[in-house]
XYZ file of C-alpha atoms in Angstrom:
381
model
C 89.741 10.713 -7.605
C 88.470 13.407 -5.487
C 85.761 14.153 -8.131
C 84.174 10.903 -7.404
C 83.549 11.732 -3.669
C 80.300 12.510 -2.446
C 79.467 16.185 -1.181
C 79.124 14.700 2.184
C 82.222 12.728 1.976
C 84.071 15.591 0.699
C 83.057 17.793 3.234
C 84.050 15.165 6.111
C 87.470 15.041 4.390
C 88.003 18.681 4.457
C 86.832 18.856 8.087
C 89.231 16.152 8.989
C 92.154 17.875 7.316
C 91.283 21.080 8.930
C 91.264 19.620 12.550
C 94.412 17.978 11.746
C 95.790 21.388 10.618
C 94.470 22.947 13.545
C 96.119 20.822 15.896
C 99.660 21.325 14.462
C 98.940 25.285 14.383
C 97.807 24.899 18.159
C 100.756 23.068 19.426
C 103.416 25.463 19.017
C 101.989 28.783 19.992
C 100.421 27.178 23.186
C 104.106 25.984 24.212
C 105.409 29.266 23.669
C 104.910 30.606 27.054
C 106.535 33.920 28.016
C 108.097 33.873 31.572
C 110.401 36.003 33.609
C 113.739 34.318 34.690
C 114.076 37.133 37.268
C 111.364 38.239 39.096
C 111.445 42.092 38.068
C 107.723 42.467 37.576
C 106.914 41.400 41.185
C 108.351 44.891 41.895
C 105.915 46.966 40.031
C 105.038 50.196 41.700
C 101.471 50.242 42.705
C 99.099 53.146 41.962
C 97.889 55.495 44.647
C 94.238 54.602 43.967
C 94.709 50.864 43.555
C 92.769 48.572 45.929
C 95.189 46.694 48.020
C 98.072 49.173 46.893
C 99.573 49.032 50.415
C 101.423 45.495 50.000
C 102.275 45.239 53.649
C 98.918 46.340 55.067
C 97.266 43.698 52.748
C 99.600 41.118 53.602
C 99.239 41.514 57.252
C 95.075 41.917 56.933
C 95.394 38.600 54.930
C 97.325 36.536 57.239
C 95.580 37.954 60.253
C 92.365 36.168 58.604
C 93.990 32.751 59.376
C 96.198 33.088 62.342
C 94.870 36.198 64.096
C 93.252 35.795 67.639
C 89.744 36.211 65.968
C 90.539 33.953 62.755
C 88.012 31.540 62.038
C 86.555 29.664 59.026
C 83.409 31.374 59.525
C 85.056 34.746 59.335
C 86.680 33.956 56.180
C 83.676 32.685 54.502
C 81.968 35.956 55.498
C 84.586 38.099 53.859
C 85.671 35.657 51.071
C 85.471 38.346 48.337
C 87.719 40.559 50.017
C 90.259 37.859 50.782
C 90.472 36.387 47.802
C 91.143 39.856 46.178
C 93.675 40.368 48.770
C 95.413 37.194 48.169
C 95.619 37.560 44.195
C 96.656 41.146 44.639
C 99.569 40.074 46.492
C 100.577 36.760 44.767
C 99.531 37.328 40.831
C 103.053 38.657 39.811
C 104.811 35.933 41.727
C 102.594 33.393 40.055
C 103.259 34.616 36.659
C 107.226 34.770 37.540
C 107.179 31.176 38.835
C 104.545 29.351 36.989
C 103.602 31.371 33.566
C 100.235 32.181 32.714
C 98.165 29.124 33.861
C 97.651 29.233 37.418
C 96.888 25.357 38.040
C 98.543 22.042 38.536
C 98.519 18.829 36.546
C 99.756 15.435 36.813
C 101.733 14.650 33.744
C 103.154 11.440 32.091
C 106.930 10.750 31.738
C 108.402 12.577 28.788
C 105.847 15.598 28.768
C 107.284 18.902 29.738
C 105.901 20.862 32.529
C 103.731 23.057 29.849
C 102.593 20.149 27.770
C 101.154 18.573 30.883
C 99.342 21.783 31.727
C 97.962 22.207 27.997
C 96.937 18.594 27.887
C 95.185 19.179 31.285
C 93.238 22.088 29.976
C 92.478 20.343 26.395
C 90.962 17.209 28.444
C 88.159 19.590 29.755
C 87.685 20.853 26.420
C 87.051 17.646 25.052
C 84.873 16.421 27.872
C 82.858 19.704 27.686
C 82.182 19.181 23.879
C 83.505 22.859 23.201
C 83.814 23.753 19.529
C 83.981 26.728 17.103
C 81.239 29.245 17.591
C 80.228 28.029 21.115
C 80.049 30.605 23.878
C 81.990 29.118 27.154
C 82.454 30.322 30.428
C 85.627 30.124 32.232
C 84.656 30.298 36.158
C 87.876 31.861 37.777
C 89.998 32.672 34.696
C 93.144 33.880 36.241
C 95.384 35.881 33.790
C 93.637 34.005 30.932
C 96.301 31.174 30.153
C 93.923 27.985 30.084
C 91.248 30.318 28.044
C 93.878 31.179 25.560
C 94.957 27.634 24.974
C 91.207 26.510 24.903
C 90.146 29.204 22.413
C 93.062 28.124 20.053
C 92.462 24.497 20.360
C 88.504 24.646 19.921
C 87.878 27.898 18.185
C 85.089 28.580 20.698
C 84.720 32.222 22.288
C 85.367 32.265 25.953
C 84.073 34.865 28.631
C 86.502 34.940 31.574
C 85.104 35.417 35.097
C 87.227 37.077 37.529
C 86.645 39.503 40.561
C 89.999 40.719 40.457
C 90.760 43.781 38.500
C 94.400 43.571 38.238
C 94.278 39.844 36.885
C 91.913 40.926 34.187
C 94.223 43.653 33.051
C 97.120 41.448 32.829
C 94.600 38.861 31.026
C 93.744 41.550 28.392
C 97.446 42.388 27.945
C 98.372 38.653 26.943
C 95.274 38.380 24.867
C 96.448 41.322 22.724
C 99.913 40.439 22.345
C 98.883 37.193 21.282
C 96.174 38.070 18.822
C 93.410 36.492 20.444
C 91.339 39.542 21.778
C 88.624 38.658 19.126
C 87.903 35.495 20.987
C 88.050 36.284 24.582
C 86.526 38.879 26.957
C 86.074 39.338 30.547
C 83.625 40.236 33.221
C 84.414 41.599 36.717
C 82.141 39.760 38.929
C 81.340 37.254 41.748
C 80.869 33.578 40.695
C 77.592 33.300 42.663
C 76.368 36.746 41.143
C 76.957 36.880 37.387
C 75.303 39.611 35.323
C 74.269 37.190 32.506
C 70.812 36.160 31.076
C 69.488 32.624 31.975
C 70.503 29.969 29.408
C 72.848 32.182 27.706
C 76.025 30.051 27.406
C 76.840 26.734 25.689
C 79.288 25.464 28.090
C 81.264 26.344 31.185
C 84.451 25.207 32.860
C 86.749 25.813 35.911
C 90.051 25.085 36.746
C 91.092 24.986 40.422
C 89.018 28.206 40.972
C 85.526 27.343 42.658
C 87.464 26.239 45.830
C 87.484 29.908 46.600
C 83.674 29.780 46.526
C 81.939 30.337 50.172
C 78.802 28.383 49.170
C 79.311 25.859 46.470
C 75.702 25.043 46.162
C 75.008 28.791 45.542
C 78.068 29.138 43.175
C 77.057 25.844 41.041
C 73.445 27.050 41.024
C 74.479 30.238 39.289
C 76.585 28.340 36.933
C 73.509 26.025 36.383
C 71.232 29.317 35.710
C 73.412 30.722 32.917
C 73.881 27.663 30.986
C 71.694 26.375 28.079
C 69.733 23.079 28.664
C 72.034 19.900 27.726
C 75.265 22.178 28.287
C 78.112 20.852 30.453
C 80.120 22.153 33.109
C 83.425 20.802 33.636
C 85.968 21.284 36.385
C 88.915 20.331 38.398
C 88.334 20.901 42.116
C 90.595 21.271 45.017
C 89.727 18.700 47.737
C 90.971 16.658 50.706
C 90.908 13.065 49.621
C 89.520 9.944 51.740
C 92.944 9.713 53.330
C 92.588 12.806 55.276
C 92.029 12.387 58.719
C 90.404 15.410 60.790
C 91.777 13.866 64.000
C 95.395 13.872 62.806
C 97.224 16.952 63.889
C 99.585 16.758 60.844
C 96.784 16.535 58.398
C 95.011 19.565 60.044
C 98.067 21.599 60.092
C 99.039 20.676 56.387
C 95.272 21.699 55.462
C 95.188 24.908 57.338
C 98.266 26.003 55.494
C 97.208 25.139 52.107
C 93.967 27.255 52.895
C 96.478 30.116 54.082
C 98.924 29.804 51.441
C 96.114 29.845 48.601
C 93.341 31.997 50.109
C 90.646 29.383 50.747
C 87.925 29.658 53.186
C 87.750 25.856 53.572
C 88.561 22.880 51.775
C 85.984 20.215 51.342
C 85.976 16.624 50.047
C 85.176 15.361 46.469
C 81.811 13.741 48.047
C 80.759 17.192 49.110
C 81.423 18.605 45.669
C 79.208 16.144 43.911
C 76.376 16.519 46.595
C 76.740 20.332 45.920
C 76.600 19.902 42.184
C 73.556 17.640 42.280
C 71.606 19.951 44.610
C 72.220 22.693 42.311
C 70.239 20.867 39.543
C 73.295 19.210 37.557
C 73.450 15.498 36.365
C 76.935 14.440 37.433
C 78.198 12.196 34.463
C 81.612 11.400 35.954
C 83.593 12.334 38.938
C 87.008 10.904 40.263
C 90.264 12.066 41.199
C 92.396 12.568 38.105
C 95.694 12.309 40.333
C 94.838 8.948 41.721
C 94.156 7.639 38.234
C 97.522 8.572 37.041
C 99.231 7.433 39.833
C 97.741 3.899 39.762
C 97.545 3.746 35.823
C 100.204 1.636 34.006
C 101.762 4.567 32.190
C 104.837 6.006 33.816
C 104.104 9.594 35.108
C 105.191 12.474 37.038
C 103.594 13.955 40.366
C 101.380 16.920 40.239
C 103.710 18.455 42.891
C 106.896 17.820 41.307
C 107.139 21.523 40.010
C 107.672 22.545 43.593
C 110.006 20.036 44.677
C 113.723 21.219 44.272
C 116.396 20.231 41.783
C 119.467 21.625 40.319
C 119.106 20.537 36.598
C 116.594 22.878 35.313
C 115.943 26.933 36.079
C 112.316 25.950 37.254
C 113.669 23.383 39.715
C 116.304 25.901 40.858
C 113.783 28.274 41.787
C 112.145 25.744 43.984
C 115.405 24.819 45.642
C 116.401 25.988 49.062
C 118.961 28.328 47.325
C 116.605 29.447 44.834
C 113.812 30.369 47.255
C 116.518 31.887 49.550
C 117.660 34.114 46.681
C 114.196 35.176 45.892
C 113.326 36.058 49.581
C 116.888 37.835 49.528
C 116.056 39.914 46.487
C 112.534 40.570 47.735
C 113.960 41.921 51.133
C 116.831 43.748 49.515
C 114.781 45.799 47.006
C 112.118 46.557 49.568
C 114.843 47.847 51.888
C 116.058 50.216 49.349
C 112.555 51.256 48.274
C 112.446 49.506 44.645
C 109.912 47.110 45.710
C 106.863 48.001 47.830
C 106.924 47.217 51.452
C 105.352 43.626 52.129
C 106.663 41.837 48.961
C 108.824 39.716 51.372
C 105.646 38.958 53.448
C 103.711 38.232 50.287
C 106.732 35.483 49.097
C 106.334 34.144 52.617
C 102.689 33.086 52.073
C 103.791 31.500 49.012
C 106.408 29.446 50.678
C 103.979 28.235 53.102
C 101.701 27.183 49.991
C 104.535 25.251 48.472
C 105.450 23.468 51.486
C 102.024 22.510 52.515
C 101.020 21.447 49.020
C 104.080 19.234 48.495
C 103.331 17.439 51.844
C 99.582 17.243 51.187
C 100.713 15.382 47.911
C 103.027 13.141 49.448
C 100.564 12.088 52.159
C 97.806 11.685 49.660
C 95.565 13.829 51.806
C 95.089 16.492 49.142
C 94.390 16.835 45.375
C 94.057 19.689 43.065
C 92.692 17.752 40.348
C 89.037 16.276 41.437
C 87.422 16.122 37.882
C 83.560 16.602 37.770
C 81.619 16.428 34.535
C 78.138 17.514 34.920
C 75.263 18.355 32.534
C 72.300 20.624 32.625
C 69.159 18.486 31.909
C 67.397 19.278 28.639
């Protein structure tokens, strides 16, 4: 009889039932991702005072940073903030149309849907970070808030999203409000390396394929270290070149360059470099490995992380990635741009993402690139 249970046992029983109920509650809304099947939002009109409002000029300036006569890694690093803002002002609407609200990849198990794989990838970070109800957690590079919304529903924690792009923050707040989550989420427009928070203010932090945009990883990780409480964890997925990358191989170098161009990155590093930067920043690195490699070499059947970028004709998503689907998007961009319904430069923004898609698939097939180098680090007590 329940009346004979000790108070501690009863409390434990209630906690377990609440956890089970919360999991049932979370699963359905997390998978209910609103997406556009036609890219109408891509063609929104820009405000006259909007930064990077001239899409064509922004696209030209962005590409010049990579393929212009004076283009260099040092130049991109010197102007990373401007470059990354140009990139996301150009591509955010395309990302939401083609991918949803979570701007990241995830290897997934056979039988999982695309969105189930993304959500599990996010839940794993929350688990490894030890996030739970009442904690204050930082999302470093939050995009439009898709992962943050999943994590607050999964754990009950409060998330502060860090983003230096004003348009993405406005989109994130809109989604939060529509899903009734504004009370658990907030955002700060700031640079990773110069956050306006007190020392030891946060209980944890995570980053999903975001700190690859940082010019100086030691400086970036050191700033995260500063704002975390002693004992808190920082968990992340990093974009890195794997040990299979050969910097003397022309095909490898072209692939790396085009991933950087297509995704607005100053310079891709290796997993070893990421771990070294973490340790130099003061963190104790508890675990680090390529999550993609673990999936690919594990016994469970799995689907590659780049599968959504590969064409197929059996789903709407696969059709979008097919030559026919990509051509249709390009023709639509060009046509609407021609008649004035889309801002000049929309087609060029789509071209940048086409470069990204092709190079990412090649990097995945060659095994020279991973978007999921997992690192679990802790600030010492």
